[in-house]
Coordinates of C-alpha atoms in Angstrom, one line a residue:
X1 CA -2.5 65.2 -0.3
X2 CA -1.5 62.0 1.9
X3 CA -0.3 60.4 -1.1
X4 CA 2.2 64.1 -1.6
X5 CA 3.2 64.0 1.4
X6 CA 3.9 59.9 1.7
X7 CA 6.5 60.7 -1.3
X8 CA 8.4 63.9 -0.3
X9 CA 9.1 62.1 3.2
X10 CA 9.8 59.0 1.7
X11 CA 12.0 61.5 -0.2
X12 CA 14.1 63.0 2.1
X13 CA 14.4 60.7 4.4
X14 CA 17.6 60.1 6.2
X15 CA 16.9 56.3 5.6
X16 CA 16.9 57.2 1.9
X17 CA 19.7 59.4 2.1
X18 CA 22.1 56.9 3.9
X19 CA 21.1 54.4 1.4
X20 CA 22.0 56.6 -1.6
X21 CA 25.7 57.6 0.1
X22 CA 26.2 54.1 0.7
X23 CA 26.1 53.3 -3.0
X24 CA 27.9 55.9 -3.7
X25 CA 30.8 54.3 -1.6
X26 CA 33.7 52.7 -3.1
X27 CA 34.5 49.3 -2.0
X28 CA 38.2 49.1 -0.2
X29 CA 40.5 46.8 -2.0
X30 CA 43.7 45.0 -0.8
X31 CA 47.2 46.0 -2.0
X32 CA 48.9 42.6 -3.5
X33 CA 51.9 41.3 -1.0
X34 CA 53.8 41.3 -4.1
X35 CA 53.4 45.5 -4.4
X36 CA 56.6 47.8 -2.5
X37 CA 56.8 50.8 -2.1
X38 CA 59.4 53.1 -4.5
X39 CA 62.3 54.6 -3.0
X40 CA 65.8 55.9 -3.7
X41 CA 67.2 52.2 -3.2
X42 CA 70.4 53.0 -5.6
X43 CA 70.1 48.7 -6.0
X44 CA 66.8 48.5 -7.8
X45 CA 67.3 49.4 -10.9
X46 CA 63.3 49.4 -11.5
X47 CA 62.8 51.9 -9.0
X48 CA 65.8 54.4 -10.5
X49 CA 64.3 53.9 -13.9
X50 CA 60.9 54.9 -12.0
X51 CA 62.1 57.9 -10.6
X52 CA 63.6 58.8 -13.3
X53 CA 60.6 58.6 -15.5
X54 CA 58.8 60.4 -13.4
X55 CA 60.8 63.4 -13.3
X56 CA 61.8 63.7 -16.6
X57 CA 58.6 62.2 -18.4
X58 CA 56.0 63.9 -15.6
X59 CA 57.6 66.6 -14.1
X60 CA 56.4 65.2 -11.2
X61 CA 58.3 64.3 -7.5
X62 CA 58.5 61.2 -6.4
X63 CA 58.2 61.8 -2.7
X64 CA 54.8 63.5 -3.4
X65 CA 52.9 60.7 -3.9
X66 CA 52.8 56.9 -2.6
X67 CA 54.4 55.5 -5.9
X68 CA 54.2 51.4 -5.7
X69 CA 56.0 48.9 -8.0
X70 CA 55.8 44.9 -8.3
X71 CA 58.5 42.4 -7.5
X72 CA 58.2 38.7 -9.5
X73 CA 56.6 36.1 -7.1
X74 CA 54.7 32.4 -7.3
X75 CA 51.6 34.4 -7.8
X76 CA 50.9 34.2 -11.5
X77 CA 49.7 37.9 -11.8
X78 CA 53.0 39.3 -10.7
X79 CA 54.3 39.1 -13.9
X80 CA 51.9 41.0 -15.0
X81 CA 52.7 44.2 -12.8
X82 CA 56.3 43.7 -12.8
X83 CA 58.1 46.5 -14.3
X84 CA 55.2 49.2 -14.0
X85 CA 54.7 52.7 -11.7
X86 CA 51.8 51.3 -10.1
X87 CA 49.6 54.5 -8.7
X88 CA 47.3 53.6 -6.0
X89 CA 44.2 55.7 -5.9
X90 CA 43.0 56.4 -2.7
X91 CA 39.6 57.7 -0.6
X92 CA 40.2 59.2 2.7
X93 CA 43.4 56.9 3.1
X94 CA 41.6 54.0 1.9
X95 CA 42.8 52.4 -1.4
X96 CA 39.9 51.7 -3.8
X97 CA 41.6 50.9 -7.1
X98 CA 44.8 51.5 -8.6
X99 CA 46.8 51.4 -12.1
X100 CA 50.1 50.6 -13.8
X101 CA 52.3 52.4 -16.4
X102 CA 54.5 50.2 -18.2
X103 CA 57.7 52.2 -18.0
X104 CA 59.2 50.4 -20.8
X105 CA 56.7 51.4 -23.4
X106 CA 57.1 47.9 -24.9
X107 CA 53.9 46.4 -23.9
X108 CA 50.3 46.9 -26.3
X109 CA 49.0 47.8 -22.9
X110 CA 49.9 50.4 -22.0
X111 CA 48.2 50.7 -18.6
X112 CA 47.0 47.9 -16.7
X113 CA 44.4 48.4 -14.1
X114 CA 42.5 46.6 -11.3
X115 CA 39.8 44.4 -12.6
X116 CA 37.3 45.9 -10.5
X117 CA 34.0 47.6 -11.0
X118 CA 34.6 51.5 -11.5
X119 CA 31.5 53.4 -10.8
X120 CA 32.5 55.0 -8.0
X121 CA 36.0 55.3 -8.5
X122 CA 37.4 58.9 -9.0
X123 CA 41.2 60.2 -8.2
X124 CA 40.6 63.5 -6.0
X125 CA 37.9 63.3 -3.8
X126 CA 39.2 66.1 -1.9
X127 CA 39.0 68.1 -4.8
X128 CA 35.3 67.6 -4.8
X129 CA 35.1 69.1 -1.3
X130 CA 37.3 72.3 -1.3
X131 CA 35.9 75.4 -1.0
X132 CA 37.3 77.5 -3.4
X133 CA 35.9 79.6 -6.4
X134 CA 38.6 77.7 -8.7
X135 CA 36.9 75.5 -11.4
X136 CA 37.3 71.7 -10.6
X137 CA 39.2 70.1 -13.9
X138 CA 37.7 66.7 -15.0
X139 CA 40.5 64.3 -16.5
X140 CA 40.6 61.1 -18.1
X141 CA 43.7 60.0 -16.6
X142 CA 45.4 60.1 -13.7
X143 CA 48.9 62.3 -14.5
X144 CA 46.9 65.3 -15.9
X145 CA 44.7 65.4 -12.8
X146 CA 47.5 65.2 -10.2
X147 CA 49.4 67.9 -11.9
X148 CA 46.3 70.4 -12.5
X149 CA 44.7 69.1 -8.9
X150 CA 41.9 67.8 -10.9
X151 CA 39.6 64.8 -10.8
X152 CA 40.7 61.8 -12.8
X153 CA 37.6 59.8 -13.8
X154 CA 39.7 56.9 -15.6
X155 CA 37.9 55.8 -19.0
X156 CA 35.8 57.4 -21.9
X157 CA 32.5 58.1 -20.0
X158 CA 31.7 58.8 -16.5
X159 CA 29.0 57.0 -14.5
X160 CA 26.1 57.6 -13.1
X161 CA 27.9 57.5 -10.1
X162 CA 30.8 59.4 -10.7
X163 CA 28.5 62.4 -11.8
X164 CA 26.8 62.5 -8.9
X165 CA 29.8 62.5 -7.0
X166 CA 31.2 65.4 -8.9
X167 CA 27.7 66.8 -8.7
X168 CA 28.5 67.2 -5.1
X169 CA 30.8 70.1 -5.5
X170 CA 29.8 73.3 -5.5
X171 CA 33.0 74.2 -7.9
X172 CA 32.5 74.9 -11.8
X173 CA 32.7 71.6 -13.5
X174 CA 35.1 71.7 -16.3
X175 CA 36.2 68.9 -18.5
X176 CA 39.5 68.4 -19.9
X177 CA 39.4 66.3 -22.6
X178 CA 42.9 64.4 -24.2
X179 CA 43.1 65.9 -27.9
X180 CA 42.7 62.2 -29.3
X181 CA 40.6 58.6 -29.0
X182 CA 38.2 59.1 -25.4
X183 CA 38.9 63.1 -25.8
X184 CA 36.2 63.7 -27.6
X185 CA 33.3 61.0 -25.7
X186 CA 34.3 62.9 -22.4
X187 CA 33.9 66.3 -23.9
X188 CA 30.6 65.5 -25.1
X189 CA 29.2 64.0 -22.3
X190 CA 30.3 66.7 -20.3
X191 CA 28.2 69.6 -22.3
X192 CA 25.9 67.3 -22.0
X193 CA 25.3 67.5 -18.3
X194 CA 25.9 71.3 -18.8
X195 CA 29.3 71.3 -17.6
X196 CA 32.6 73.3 -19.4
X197 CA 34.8 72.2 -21.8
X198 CA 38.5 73.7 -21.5
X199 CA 40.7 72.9 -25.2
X200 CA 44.1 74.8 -24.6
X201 CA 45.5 76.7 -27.0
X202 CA 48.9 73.9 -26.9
X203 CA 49.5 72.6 -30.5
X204 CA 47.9 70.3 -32.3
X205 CA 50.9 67.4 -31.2
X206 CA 50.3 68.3 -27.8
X207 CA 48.0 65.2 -26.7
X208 CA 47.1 66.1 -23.2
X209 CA 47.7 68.1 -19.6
X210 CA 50.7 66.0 -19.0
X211 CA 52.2 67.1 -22.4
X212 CA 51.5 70.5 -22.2
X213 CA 53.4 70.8 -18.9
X214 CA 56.2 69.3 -20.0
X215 CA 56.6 71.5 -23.2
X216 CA 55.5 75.0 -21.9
X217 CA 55.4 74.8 -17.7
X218 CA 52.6 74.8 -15.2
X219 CA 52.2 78.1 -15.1
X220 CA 51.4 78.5 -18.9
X221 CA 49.2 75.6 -18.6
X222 CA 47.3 76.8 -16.1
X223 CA 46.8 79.9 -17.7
X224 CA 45.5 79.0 -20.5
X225 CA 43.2 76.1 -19.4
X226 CA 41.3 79.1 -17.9
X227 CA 41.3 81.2 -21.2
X228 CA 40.0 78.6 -23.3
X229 CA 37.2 77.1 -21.0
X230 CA 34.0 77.7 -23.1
X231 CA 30.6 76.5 -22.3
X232 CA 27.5 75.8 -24.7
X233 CA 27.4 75.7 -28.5
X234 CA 30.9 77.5 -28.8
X235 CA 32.3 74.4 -27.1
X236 CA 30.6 71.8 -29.0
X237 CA 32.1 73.6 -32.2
X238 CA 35.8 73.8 -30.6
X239 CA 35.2 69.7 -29.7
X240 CA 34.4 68.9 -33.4
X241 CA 37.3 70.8 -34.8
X242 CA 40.2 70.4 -32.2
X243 CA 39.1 66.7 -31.2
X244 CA 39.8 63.4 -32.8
X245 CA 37.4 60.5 -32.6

């Protein structure tokens, strides 16, 4: 019985549980000095091509979120960013990672991304932490959950890590999955862990959220995410047929 007892305090222990949400933390990084901020400067022709892309590629706003972009310096790895939408991901105003999109579609990679390890990294903490009876969509990338107010989890698989921070919602875990390469590896491990899988009824050629909002609205997207979120062994059937690997 002392033994029991030892283990279940040792359990709960506010010790323990301080430790545990400390790991869970992501580590702040610094934004490069060679990074500025995107605006309307009619000048720089990077940032009218950004905005541009944005609202015709993304549907999205530019003023909505703090869009960054790269200027060539003496530091080496300038070149590297230069002439991408870098998106800065942030928790509770404090930037833990962030991501470029070569806006010239030229590059073999296509996103480049802070060389940092990910296991705690998520886009939309907040998310996590509303109280609302809406599902919470899981994302690979980043577009498809700012537009659906998801959680973008950035790669194939989620971490330990990650799950538990999505674990922390109360909301209805539903996964997302792109229709080609990670799709499928997401999907899986989401049914996996019990969660949803939502496949909407899109096209075949429609590759993702970001896709489908561009070709049939918001509205329509949002609609049928919710009437084609399935759960169990009728999703693991939609995966293998709709998915590629």
């Amino acid at each position: 019985k002392v033994v029991v007892f030892s283990a279940m305090s040792t359990e709960y222990s506010p010790t323990a549980h301080k430790a545990q949400e400390r790991k869970l933390e992501p580590v702040e990084v610094p934004l490069p000095d060679y990074f500025y901020r995107l605006t309307d400067d009619k000048n720089d022709d990077i940032a009218q091509y950004a905005i541009e892309y944005l609202k015709q590629n993304r549907l999205i706003d530019w003023t909505t979120y703090p869009f960054y972009l790269a200027r060539i310096t003496d530091n080496p790895t300038s070149k590297r960013w230069y002439g991408r939408l870098i998106i800065p991901i942030y928790k509770q105003q404090k930037l833990i990672f962030y991501q470029g999109r070569d806006l010239s579609d030229t590059r073999p990679q296509k996103y480049l991304s802070l060389n940092v390890v990910r296991d705690n990294v998520l886009y939309g903490y907040e998310f996590i932490e509303e109280n609302t009876p809406d599902p919470l969509y899981i994302t690979e990338g980043w577009f498809d959950a700012f537009l659906i107010n998801g959680v973008a989890v950035f790669g194939r698989k989620m971490s330990d890590n990650q799950i538990a921070w999505l674990n922390k919602s109360n909301r209805e875990k539903v996964i997302v999955p792109d229709r080609t390469g990670k799709g499928y590896d997401l999907a899986e491990q989401g049914l996996r862990l019990g969660w949803k899988v939502s496949i909407p009824d899109v096209g075949e050629d429609v590759k993702d959220i970001t896709d489908s909002v561009c070709r049939y609205g918001l509205l329509y997207t949002k609609f049928t995410l919710a009437q084609h979120t399935h759960s169990g062994f009728e999703a693991e059937v939609r995966i293998k047929m709709l998915l590629k690997k």
